[in-house]
Tab-separated table of N, CA and C in Angstrom:
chain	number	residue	atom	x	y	z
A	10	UNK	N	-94.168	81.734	-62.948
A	10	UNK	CA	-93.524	81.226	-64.151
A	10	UNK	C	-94.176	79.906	-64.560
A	11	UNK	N	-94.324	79.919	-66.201
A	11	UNK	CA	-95.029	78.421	-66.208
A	11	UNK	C	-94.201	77.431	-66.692
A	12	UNK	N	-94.097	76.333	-65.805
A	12	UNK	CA	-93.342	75.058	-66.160
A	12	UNK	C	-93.466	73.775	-66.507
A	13	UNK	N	-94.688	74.053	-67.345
A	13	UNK	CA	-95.403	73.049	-67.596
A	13	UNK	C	-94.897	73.116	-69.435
A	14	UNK	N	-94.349	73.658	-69.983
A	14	UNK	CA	-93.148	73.805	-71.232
A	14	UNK	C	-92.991	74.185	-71.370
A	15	UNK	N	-91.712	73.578	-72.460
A	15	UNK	CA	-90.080	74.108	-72.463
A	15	UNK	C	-90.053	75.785	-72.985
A	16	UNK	N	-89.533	76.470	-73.124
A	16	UNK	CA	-89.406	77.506	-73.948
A	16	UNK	C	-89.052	77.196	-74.858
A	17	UNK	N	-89.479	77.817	-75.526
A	17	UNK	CA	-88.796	77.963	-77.314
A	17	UNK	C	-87.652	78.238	-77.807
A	18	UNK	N	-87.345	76.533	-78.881
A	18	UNK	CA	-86.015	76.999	-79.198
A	18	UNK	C	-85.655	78.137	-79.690
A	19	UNK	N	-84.096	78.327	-78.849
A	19	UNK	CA	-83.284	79.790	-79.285
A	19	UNK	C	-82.980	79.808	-80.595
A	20	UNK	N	-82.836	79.149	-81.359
A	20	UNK	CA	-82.471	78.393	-82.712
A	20	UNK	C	-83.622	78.836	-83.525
A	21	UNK	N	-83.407	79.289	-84.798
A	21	UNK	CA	-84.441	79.945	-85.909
A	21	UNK	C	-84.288	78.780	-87.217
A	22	UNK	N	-85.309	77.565	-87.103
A	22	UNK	CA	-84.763	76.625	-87.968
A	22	UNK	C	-84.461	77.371	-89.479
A	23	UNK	N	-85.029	78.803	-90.128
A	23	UNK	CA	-84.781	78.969	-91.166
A	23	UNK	C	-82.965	79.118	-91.070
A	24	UNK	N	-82.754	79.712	-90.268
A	24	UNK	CA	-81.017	79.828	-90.657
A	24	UNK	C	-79.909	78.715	-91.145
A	25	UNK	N	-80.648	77.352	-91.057
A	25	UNK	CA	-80.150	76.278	-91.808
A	25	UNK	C	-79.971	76.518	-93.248
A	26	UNK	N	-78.793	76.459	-93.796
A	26	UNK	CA	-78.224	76.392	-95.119
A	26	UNK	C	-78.423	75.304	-96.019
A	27	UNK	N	-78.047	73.513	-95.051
A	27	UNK	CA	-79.057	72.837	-95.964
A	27	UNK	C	-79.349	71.730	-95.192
A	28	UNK	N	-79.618	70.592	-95.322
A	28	UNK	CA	-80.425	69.404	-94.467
A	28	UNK	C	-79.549	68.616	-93.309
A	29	UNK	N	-77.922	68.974	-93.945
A	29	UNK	CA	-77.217	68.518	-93.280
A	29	UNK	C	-76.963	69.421	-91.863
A	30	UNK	N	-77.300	70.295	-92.012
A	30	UNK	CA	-77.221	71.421	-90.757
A	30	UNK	C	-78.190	71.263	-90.163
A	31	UNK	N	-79.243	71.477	-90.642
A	31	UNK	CA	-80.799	70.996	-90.187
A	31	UNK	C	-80.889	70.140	-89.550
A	32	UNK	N	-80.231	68.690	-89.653
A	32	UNK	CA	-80.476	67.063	-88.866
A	32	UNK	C	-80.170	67.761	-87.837
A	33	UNK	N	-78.992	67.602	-87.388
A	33	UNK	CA	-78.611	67.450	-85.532
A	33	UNK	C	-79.892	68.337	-84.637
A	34	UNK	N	-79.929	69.460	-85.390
A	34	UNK	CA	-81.154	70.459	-84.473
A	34	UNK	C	-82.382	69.491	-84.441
A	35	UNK	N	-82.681	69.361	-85.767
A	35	UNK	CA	-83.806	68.289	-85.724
A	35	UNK	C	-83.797	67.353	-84.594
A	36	UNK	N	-82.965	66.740	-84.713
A	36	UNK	CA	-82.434	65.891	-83.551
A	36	UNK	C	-82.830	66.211	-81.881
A	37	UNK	N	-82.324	67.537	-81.876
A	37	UNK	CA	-82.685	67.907	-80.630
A	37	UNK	C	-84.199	68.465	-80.033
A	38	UNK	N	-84.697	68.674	-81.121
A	38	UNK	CA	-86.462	68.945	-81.026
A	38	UNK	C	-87.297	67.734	-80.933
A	39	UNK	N	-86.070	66.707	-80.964
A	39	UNK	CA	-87.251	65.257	-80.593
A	39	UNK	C	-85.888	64.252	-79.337
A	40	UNK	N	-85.581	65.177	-78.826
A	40	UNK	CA	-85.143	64.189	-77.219
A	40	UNK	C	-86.159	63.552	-77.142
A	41	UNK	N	-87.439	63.426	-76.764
A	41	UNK	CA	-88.544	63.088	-76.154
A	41	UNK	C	-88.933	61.651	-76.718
A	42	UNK	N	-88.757	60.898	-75.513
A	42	UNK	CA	-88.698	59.205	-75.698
A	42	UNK	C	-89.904	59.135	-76.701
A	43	UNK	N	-91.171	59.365	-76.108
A	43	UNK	CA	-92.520	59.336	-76.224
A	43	UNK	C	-92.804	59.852	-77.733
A	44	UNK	N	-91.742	61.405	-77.715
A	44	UNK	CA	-92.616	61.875	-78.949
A	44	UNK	C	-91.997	61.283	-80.289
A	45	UNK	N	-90.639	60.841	-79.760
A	45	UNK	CA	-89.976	59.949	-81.073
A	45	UNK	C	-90.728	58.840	-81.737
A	46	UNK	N	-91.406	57.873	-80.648
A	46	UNK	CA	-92.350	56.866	-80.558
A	46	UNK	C	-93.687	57.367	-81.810
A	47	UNK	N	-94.232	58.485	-81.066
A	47	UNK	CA	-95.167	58.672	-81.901
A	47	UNK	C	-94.948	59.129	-83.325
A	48	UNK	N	-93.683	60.131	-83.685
A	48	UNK	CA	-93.401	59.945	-84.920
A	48	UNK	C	-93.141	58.678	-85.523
A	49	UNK	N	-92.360	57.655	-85.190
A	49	UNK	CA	-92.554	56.523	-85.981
A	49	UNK	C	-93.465	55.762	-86.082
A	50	UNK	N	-94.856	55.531	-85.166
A	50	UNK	CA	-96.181	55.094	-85.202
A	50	UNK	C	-96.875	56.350	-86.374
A	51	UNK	N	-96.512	57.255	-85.946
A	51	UNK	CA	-97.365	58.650	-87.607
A	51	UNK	C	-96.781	57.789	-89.153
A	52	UNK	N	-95.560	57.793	-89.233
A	52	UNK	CA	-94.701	57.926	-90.327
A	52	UNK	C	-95.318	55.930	-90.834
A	53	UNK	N	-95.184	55.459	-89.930
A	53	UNK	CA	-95.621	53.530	-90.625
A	53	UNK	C	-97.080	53.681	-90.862
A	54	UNK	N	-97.835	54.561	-90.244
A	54	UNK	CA	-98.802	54.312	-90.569
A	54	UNK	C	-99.267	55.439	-92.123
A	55	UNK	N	-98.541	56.306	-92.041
A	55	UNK	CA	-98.587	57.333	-93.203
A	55	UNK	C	-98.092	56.051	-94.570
A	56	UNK	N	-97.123	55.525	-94.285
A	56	UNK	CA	-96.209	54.645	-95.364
A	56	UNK	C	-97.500	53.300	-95.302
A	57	UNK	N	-98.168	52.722	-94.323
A	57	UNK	CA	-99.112	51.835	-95.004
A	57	UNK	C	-100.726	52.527	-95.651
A	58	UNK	N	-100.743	53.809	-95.453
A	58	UNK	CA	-101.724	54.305	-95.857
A	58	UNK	C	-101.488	54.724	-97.401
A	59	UNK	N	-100.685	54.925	-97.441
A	59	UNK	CA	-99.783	54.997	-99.442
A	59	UNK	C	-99.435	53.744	-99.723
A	60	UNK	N	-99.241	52.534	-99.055
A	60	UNK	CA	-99.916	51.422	-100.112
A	60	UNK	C	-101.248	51.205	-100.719
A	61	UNK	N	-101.967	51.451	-99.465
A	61	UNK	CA	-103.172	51.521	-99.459
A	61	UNK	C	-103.836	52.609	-100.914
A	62	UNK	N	-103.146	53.464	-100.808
A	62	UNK	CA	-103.830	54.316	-101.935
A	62	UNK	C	-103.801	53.616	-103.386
A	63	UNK	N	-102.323	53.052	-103.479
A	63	UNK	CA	-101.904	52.601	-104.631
A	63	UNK	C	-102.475	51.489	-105.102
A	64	UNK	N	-103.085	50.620	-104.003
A	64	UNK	CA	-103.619	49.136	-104.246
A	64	UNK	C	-104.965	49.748	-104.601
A	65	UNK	N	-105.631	50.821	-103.573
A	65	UNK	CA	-107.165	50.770	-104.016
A	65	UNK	C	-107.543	52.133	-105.326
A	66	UNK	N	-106.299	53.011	-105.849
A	66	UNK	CA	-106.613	54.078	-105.732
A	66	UNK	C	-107.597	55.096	-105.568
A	67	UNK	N	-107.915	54.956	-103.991
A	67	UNK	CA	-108.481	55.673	-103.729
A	67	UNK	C	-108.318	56.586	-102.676
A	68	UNK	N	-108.070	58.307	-103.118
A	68	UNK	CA	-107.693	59.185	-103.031
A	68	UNK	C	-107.582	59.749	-101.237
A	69	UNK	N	-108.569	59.243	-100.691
A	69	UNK	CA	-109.035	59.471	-99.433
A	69	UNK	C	-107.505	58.996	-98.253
A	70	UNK	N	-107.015	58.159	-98.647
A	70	UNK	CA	-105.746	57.072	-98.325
A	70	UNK	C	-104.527	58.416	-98.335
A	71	UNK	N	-104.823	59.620	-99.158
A	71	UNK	CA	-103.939	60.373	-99.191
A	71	UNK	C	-104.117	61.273	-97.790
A	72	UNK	N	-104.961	61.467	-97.563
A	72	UNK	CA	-105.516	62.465	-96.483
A	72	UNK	C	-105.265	61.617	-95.075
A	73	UNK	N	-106.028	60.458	-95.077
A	73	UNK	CA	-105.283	59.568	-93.784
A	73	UNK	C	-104.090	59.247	-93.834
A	74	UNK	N	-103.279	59.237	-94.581
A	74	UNK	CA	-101.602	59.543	-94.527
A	74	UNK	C	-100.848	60.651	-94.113
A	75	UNK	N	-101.488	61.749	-94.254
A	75	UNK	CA	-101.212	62.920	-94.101
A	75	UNK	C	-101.656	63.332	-92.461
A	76	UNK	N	-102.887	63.130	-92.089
A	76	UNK	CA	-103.461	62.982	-90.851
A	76	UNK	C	-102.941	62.251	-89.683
A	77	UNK	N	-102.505	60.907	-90.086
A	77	UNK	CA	-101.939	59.918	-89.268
A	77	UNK	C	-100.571	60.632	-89.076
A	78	UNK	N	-99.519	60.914	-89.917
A	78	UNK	CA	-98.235	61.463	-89.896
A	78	UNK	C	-97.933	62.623	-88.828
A	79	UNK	N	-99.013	63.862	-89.839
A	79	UNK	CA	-99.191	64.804	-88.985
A	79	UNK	C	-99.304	64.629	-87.627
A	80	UNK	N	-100.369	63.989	-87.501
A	80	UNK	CA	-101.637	64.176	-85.935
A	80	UNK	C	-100.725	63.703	-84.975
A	81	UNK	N	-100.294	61.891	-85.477
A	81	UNK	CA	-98.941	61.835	-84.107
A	81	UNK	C	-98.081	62.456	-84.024
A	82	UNK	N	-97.120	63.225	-85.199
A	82	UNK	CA	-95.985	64.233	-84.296
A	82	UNK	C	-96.490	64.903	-83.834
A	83	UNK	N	-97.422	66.257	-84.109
A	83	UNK	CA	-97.897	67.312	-83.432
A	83	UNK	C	-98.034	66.701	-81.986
A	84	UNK	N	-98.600	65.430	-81.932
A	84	UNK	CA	-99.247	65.193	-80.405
A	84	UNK	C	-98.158	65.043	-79.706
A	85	UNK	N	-97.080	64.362	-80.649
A	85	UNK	CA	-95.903	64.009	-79.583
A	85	UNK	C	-94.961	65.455	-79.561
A	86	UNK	N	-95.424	66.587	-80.003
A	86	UNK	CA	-94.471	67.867	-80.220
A	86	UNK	C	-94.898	68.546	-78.888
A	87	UNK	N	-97.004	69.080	-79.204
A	87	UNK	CA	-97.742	69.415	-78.429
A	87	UNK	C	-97.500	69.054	-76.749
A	88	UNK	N	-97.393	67.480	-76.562
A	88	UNK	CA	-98.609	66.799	-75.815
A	88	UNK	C	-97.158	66.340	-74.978
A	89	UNK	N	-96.105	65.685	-75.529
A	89	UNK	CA	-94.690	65.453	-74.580
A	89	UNK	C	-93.585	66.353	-74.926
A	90	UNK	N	-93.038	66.411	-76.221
A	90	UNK	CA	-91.586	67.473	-75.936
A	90	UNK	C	-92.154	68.737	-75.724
A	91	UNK	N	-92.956	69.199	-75.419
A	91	UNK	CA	-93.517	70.846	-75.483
A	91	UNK	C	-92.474	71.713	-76.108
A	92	UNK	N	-92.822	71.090	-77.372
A	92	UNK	CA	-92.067	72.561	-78.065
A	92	UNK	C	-93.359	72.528	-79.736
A	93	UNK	N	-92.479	73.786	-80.394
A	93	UNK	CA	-93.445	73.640	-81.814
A	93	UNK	C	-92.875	72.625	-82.816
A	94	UNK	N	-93.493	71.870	-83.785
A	94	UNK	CA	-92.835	71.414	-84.672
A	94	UNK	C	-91.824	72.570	-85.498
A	95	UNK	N	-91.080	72.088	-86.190
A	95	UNK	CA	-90.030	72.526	-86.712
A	95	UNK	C	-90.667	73.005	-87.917
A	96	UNK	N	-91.456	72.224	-88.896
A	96	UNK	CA	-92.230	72.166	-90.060
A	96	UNK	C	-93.231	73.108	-90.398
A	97	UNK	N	-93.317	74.135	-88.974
A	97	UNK	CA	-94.211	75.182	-89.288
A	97	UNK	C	-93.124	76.252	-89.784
A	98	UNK	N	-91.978	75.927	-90.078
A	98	UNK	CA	-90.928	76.843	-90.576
A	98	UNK	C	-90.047	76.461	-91.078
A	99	UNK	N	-90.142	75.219	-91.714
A	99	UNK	CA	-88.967	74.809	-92.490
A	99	UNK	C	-89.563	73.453	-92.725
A	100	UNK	N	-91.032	73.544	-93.677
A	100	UNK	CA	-91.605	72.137	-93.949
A	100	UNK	C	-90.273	70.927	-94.460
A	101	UNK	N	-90.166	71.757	-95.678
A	101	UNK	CA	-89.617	70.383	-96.011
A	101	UNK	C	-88.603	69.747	-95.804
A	102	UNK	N	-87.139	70.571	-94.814
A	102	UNK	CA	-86.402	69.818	-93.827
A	102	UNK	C	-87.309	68.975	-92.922
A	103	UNK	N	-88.430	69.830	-93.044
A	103	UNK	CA	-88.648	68.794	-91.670
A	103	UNK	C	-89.152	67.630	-92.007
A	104	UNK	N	-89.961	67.279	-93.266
A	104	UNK	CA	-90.033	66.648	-93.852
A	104	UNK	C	-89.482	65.241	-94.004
A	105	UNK	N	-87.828	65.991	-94.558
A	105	UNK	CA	-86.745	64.966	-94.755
A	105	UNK	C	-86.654	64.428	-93.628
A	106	UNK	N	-86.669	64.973	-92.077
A	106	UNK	CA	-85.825	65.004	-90.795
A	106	UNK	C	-86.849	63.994	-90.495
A	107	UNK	N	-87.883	63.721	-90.802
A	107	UNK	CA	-88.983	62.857	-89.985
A	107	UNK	C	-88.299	61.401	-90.898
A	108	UNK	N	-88.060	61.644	-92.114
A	108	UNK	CA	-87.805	60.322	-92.846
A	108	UNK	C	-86.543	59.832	-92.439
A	109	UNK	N	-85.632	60.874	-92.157
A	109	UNK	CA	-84.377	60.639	-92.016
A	109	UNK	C	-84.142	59.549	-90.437
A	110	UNK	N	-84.676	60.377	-89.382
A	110	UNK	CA	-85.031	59.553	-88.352
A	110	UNK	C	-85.909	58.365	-88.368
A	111	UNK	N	-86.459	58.287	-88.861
A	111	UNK	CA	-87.277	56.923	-89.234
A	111	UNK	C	-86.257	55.827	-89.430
A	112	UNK	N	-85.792	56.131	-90.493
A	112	UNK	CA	-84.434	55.366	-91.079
A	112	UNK	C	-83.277	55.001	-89.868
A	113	UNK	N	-82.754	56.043	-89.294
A	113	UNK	CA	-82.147	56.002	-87.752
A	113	UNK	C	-82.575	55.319	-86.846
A	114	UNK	N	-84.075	55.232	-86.957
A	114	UNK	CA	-84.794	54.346	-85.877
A	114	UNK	C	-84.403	53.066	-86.264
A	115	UNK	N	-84.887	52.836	-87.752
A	115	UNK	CA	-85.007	51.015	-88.095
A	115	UNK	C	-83.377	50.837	-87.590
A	116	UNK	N	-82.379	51.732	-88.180
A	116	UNK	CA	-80.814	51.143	-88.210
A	116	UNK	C	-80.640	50.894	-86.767
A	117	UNK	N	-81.141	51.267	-85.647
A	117	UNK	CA	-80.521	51.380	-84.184
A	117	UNK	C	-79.895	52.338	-84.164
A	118	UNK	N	-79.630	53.377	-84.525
A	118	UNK	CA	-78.899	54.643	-84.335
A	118	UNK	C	-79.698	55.380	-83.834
A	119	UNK	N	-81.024	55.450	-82.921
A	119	UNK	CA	-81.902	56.288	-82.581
A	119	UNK	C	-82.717	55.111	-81.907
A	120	UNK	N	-82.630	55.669	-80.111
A	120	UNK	CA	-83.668	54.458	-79.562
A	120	UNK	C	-85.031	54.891	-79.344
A	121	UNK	N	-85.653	54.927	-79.426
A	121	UNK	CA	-87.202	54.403	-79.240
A	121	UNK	C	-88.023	53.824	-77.897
């Protein structure tokens, strides 16, 4: 048996009705001290890379926003919670769920 990760959630994120159902699960696809960490290192650096676009506009700033965001959750999805992102099946909850926790993080309602 391999125990090197988790199995896959039992949970089908499409069966969410709407974002508010969606959070708590969300929630539970990022227990992971580490991978929470790296979503909010993805997400500040995605949010200074869209200043960046706006001050220089230049277009490239869109793609390293997107890259930076991406690349650390996946790593922290991949690489510590071993599970899949959520977003390969329900982008744009997951979307919200990355912003939403972000926000949770700054308030202290989500430790880090």
């Amino acid at each position: 048996m391999n125990t090197t990760t988790a199995p896959e959630s039992a949970v089908d994120p499409r069966c969410f009705k709407s974002f508010a159902e969606f959070y708590p699960f969300y929630l539970t696809e990022h227990a992971n001290r580490t991978c929470r960490r790296l979503h909010f290192i993805g997400s500040t650096l995605s949010l200074l890379c869209l200043v960046a676009l706006v001050v220089t506009l230049n277009p490239l700033w869109l793609l390293a926003g997107l890259v930076a965001g991406y690349g650390f959750a996946w790593i922290g999805h991949f690489g510590f919670e071993k599970n899949r992102p959520a977003s390969f099946k329900r982008p744009l909850y997951s979307f919200m769920g990355d912003w939403a926790m972000y926000r949770d993080i700054w308030l202290g309602k989500i430790k880090i």
